[in-house]
C-alpha positions as a Markdown table, in Angstrom:
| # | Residue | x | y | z |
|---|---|---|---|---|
| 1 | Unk | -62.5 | 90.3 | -9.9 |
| 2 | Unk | -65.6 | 88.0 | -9.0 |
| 3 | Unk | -66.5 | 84.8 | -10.4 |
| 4 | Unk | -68.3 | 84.4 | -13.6 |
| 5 | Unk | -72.0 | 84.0 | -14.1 |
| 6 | Unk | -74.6 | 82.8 | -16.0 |
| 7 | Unk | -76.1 | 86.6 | -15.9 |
| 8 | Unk | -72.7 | 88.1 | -17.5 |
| 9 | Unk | -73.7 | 86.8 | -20.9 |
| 10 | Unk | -74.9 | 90.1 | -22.7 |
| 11 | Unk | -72.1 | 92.1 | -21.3 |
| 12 | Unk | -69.5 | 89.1 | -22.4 |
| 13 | Unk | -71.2 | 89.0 | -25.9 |
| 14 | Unk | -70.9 | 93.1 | -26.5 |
| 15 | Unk | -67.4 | 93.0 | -25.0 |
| 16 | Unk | -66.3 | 89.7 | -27.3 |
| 17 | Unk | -68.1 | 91.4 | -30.6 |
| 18 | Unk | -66.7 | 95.2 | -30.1 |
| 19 | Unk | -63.3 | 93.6 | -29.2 |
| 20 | Unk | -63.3 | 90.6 | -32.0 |
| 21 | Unk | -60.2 | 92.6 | -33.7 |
| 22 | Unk | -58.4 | 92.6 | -30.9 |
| 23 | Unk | -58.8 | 89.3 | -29.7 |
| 24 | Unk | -59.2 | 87.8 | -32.5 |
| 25 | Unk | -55.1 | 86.5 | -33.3 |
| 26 | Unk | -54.7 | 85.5 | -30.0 |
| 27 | Unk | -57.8 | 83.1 | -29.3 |
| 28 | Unk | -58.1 | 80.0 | -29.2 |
| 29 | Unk | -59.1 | 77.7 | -31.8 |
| 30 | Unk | -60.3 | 74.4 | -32.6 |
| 31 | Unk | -58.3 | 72.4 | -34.5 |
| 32 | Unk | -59.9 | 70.2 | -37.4 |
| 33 | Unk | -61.8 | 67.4 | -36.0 |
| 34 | Unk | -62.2 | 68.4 | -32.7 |
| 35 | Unk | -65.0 | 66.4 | -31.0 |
| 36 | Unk | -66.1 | 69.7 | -28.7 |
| 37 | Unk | -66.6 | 73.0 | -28.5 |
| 38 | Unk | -68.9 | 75.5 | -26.8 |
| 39 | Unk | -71.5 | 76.2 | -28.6 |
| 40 | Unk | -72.7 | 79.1 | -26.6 |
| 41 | Unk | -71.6 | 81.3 | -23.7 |
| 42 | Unk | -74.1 | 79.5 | -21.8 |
| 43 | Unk | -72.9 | 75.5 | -22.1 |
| 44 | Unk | -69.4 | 78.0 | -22.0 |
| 45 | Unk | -70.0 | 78.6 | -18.2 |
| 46 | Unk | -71.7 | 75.5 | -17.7 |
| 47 | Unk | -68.3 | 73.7 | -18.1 |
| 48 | Unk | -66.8 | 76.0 | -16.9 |
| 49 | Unk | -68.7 | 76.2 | -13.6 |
| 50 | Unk | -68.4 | 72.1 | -13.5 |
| 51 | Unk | -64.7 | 72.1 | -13.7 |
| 52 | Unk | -64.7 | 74.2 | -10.6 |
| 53 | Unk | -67.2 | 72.1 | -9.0 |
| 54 | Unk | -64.5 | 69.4 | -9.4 |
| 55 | Unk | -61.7 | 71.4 | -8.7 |
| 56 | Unk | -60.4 | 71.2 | -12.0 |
| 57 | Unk | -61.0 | 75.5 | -13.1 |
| 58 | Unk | -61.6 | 78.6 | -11.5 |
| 59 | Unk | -63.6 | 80.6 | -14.1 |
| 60 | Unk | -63.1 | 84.4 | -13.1 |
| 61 | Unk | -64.4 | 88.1 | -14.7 |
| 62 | Unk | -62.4 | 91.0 | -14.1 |
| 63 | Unk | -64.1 | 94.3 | -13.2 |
| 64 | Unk | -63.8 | 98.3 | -13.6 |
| 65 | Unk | -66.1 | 100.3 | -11.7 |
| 66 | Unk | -68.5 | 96.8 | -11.4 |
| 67 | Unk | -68.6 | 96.3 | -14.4 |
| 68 | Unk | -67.3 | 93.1 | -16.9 |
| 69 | Unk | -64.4 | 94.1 | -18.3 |
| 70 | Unk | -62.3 | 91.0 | -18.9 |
| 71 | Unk | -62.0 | 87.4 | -17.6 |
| 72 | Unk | -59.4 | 85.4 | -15.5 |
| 73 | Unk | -59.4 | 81.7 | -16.0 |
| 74 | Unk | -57.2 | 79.6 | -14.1 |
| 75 | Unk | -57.4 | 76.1 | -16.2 |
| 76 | Unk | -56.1 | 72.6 | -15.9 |
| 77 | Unk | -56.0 | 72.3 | -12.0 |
| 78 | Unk | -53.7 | 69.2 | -11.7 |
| 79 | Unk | -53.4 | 68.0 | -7.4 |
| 80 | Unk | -51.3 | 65.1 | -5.7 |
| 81 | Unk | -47.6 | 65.6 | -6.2 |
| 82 | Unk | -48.2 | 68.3 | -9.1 |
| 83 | Unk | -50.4 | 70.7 | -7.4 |
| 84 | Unk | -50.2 | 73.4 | -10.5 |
| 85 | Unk | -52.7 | 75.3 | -12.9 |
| 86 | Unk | -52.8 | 77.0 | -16.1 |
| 87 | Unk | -54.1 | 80.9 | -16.6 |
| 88 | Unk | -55.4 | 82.5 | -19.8 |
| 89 | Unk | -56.6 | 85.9 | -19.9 |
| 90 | Unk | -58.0 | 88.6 | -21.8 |
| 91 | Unk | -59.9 | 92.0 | -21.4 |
| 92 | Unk | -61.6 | 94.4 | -24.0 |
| 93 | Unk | -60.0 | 96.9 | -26.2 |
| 94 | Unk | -61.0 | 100.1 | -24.2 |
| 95 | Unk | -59.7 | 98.8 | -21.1 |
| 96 | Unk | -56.4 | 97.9 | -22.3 |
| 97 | Unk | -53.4 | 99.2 | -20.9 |
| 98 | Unk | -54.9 | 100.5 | -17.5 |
| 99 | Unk | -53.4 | 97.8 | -15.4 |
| 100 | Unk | -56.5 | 95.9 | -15.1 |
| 101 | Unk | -55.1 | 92.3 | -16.5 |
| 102 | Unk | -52.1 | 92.3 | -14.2 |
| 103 | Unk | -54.0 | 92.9 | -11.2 |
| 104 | Unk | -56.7 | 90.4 | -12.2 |
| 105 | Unk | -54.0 | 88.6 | -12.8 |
| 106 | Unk | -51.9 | 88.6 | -9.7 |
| 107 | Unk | -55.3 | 88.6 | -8.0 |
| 108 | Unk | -55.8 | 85.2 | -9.5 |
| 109 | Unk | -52.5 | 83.7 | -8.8 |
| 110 | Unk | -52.3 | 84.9 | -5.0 |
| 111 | Unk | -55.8 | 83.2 | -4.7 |
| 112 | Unk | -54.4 | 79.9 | -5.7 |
| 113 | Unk | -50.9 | 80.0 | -3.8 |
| 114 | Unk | -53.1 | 81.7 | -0.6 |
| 115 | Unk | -56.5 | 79.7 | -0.4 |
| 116 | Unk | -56.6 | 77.2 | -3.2 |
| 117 | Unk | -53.2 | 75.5 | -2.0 |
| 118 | Unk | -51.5 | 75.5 | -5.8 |
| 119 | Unk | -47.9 | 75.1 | -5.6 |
| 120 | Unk | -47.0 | 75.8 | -9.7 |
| 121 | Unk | -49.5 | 78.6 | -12.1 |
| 122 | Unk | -47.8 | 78.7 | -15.7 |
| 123 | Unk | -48.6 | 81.5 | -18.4 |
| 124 | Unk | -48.3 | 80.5 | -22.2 |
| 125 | Unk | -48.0 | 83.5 | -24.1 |
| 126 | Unk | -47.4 | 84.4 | -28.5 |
| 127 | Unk | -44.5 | 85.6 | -28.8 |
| 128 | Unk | -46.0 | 88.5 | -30.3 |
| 129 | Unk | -48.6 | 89.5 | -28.3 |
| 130 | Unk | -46.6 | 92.4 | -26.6 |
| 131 | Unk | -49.8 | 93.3 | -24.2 |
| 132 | Unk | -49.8 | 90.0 | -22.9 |
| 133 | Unk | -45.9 | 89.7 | -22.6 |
| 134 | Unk | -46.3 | 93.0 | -20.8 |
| 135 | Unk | -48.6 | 91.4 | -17.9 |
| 136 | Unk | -45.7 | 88.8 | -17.0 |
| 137 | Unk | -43.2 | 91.0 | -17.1 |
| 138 | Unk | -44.8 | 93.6 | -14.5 |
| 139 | Unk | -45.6 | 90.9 | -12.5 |
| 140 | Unk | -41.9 | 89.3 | -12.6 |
| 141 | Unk | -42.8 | 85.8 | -13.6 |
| 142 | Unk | -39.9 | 83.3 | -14.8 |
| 143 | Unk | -39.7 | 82.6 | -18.8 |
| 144 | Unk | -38.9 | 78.6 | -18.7 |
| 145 | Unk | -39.1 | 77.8 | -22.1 |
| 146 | Unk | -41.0 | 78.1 | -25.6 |
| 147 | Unk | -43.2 | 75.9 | -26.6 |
| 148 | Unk | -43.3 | 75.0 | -30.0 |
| 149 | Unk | -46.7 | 74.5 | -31.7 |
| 150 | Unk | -48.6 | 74.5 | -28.3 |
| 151 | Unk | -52.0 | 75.6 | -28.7 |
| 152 | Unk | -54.5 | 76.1 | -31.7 |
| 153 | Unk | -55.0 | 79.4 | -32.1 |
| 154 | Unk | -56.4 | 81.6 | -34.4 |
| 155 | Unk | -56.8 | 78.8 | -37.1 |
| 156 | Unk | -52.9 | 77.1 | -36.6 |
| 157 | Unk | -50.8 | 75.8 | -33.7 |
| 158 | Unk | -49.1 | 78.5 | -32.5 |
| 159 | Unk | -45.4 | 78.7 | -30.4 |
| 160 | Unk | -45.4 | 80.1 | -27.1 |
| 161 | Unk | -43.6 | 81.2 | -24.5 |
| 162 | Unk | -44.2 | 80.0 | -21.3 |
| 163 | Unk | -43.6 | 81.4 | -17.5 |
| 164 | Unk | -44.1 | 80.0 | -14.3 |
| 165 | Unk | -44.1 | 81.0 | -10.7 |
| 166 | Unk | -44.1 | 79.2 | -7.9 |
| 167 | Unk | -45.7 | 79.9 | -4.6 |
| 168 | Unk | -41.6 | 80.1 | -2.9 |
| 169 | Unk | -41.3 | 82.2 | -5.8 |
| 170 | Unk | -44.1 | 84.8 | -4.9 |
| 171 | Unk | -43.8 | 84.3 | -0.9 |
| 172 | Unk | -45.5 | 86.5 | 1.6 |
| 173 | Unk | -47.0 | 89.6 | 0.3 |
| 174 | Unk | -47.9 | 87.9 | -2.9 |
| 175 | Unk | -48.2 | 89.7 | -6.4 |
| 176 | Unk | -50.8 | 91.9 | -6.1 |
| 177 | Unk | -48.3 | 93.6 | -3.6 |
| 178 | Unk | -46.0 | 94.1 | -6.8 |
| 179 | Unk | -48.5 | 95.8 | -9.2 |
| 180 | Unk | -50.2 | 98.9 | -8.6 |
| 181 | Unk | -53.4 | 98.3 | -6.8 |
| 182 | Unk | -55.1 | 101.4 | -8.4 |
| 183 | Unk | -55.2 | 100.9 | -12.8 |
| 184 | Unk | -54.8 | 103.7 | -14.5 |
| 185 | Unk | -57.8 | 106.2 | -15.1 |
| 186 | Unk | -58.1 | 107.2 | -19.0 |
């Protein structure tokens, strides 16, 4: 895992276009009248990278061999009394199923707890998205609730289900220490 870049935008546009099936029912829309929305992977990472100039986002790729595979983005960074975050995921369709996600994953949230001081990182997942449901559940996070109608995605507000962890939660070792370190070869 390494942050994202300006110079990951051809690798990010083959992955997004050969994995547009896929991804495609689980990613986010906007809804109608929505003032913004990227217009390119470019002003993408620009906001991105200016959210985690303000503390606000920590934009991340995840990696196989070197190479793009997926990204990590922890979203919403909220300080004072709060101290908590949002992550969204996703990876490509070849690299599915190898591990990859949940170790980018855990990577991510032992980051936050570790260096970035978070106290709180929730997940909101479809309920159908059985890959996704699969990362939290190898991981061991808390389901707290569903969450009716709570993004746009894929052209309608969608339910989710939502999970939580808490740095107490995780304590020393972190999550990477509960997945394996080494995703599987296929």
């Amino acid at each position: 895992m390494r942050p994202i870049t300006r110079g990951d935008v051809r690798v990010w546009a083959q992955l997004r276009r050969e994995s547009a099936t896929w991804l495609g029912p689980w990613e986010a829309t906007m809804p109608p009248g929505a003032e913004y929305s990227a217009r390119s992977y470019r002003s993408m990472v620009r906001a991105l990278r200016r959210q985690a100039a303000q503390g606000r986002s920590l934009p991340f790729v995840s990696t196989w061999d070197g190479r793009m595979v997926g990204q990590v983005t922890v979203s919403g960074i909220t300080w004072g009394s709060a101290r908590w975050a949002q992550i969204g995921y996703w990876v490509a369709r070849p690299y599915a199923g190898r591990g990859i996600t949940t170790l980018a994953v855990a990577m991510a949230m032992d980051h936050c707890f570790e260096t970035v001081g978070l106290h709180r990182i929730e997940i909101a997942i479809r309920p159908e998205n059985r890959s996704s449901l699969r990362v939290v559940e190898k991981l061991g996070l808390e389901r707290v609730g569903l969450a009716r109608r709570y993004l746009h995605i894929d052209g309608a507000w969608r339910d989710h289900v939502l999970f939580a962890a808490t740095a107490e939660d995780v304590g020393p070792g972190g999550l990477v220490g509960r997945v394996d370190a080494h995703p599987v070869e296929r």
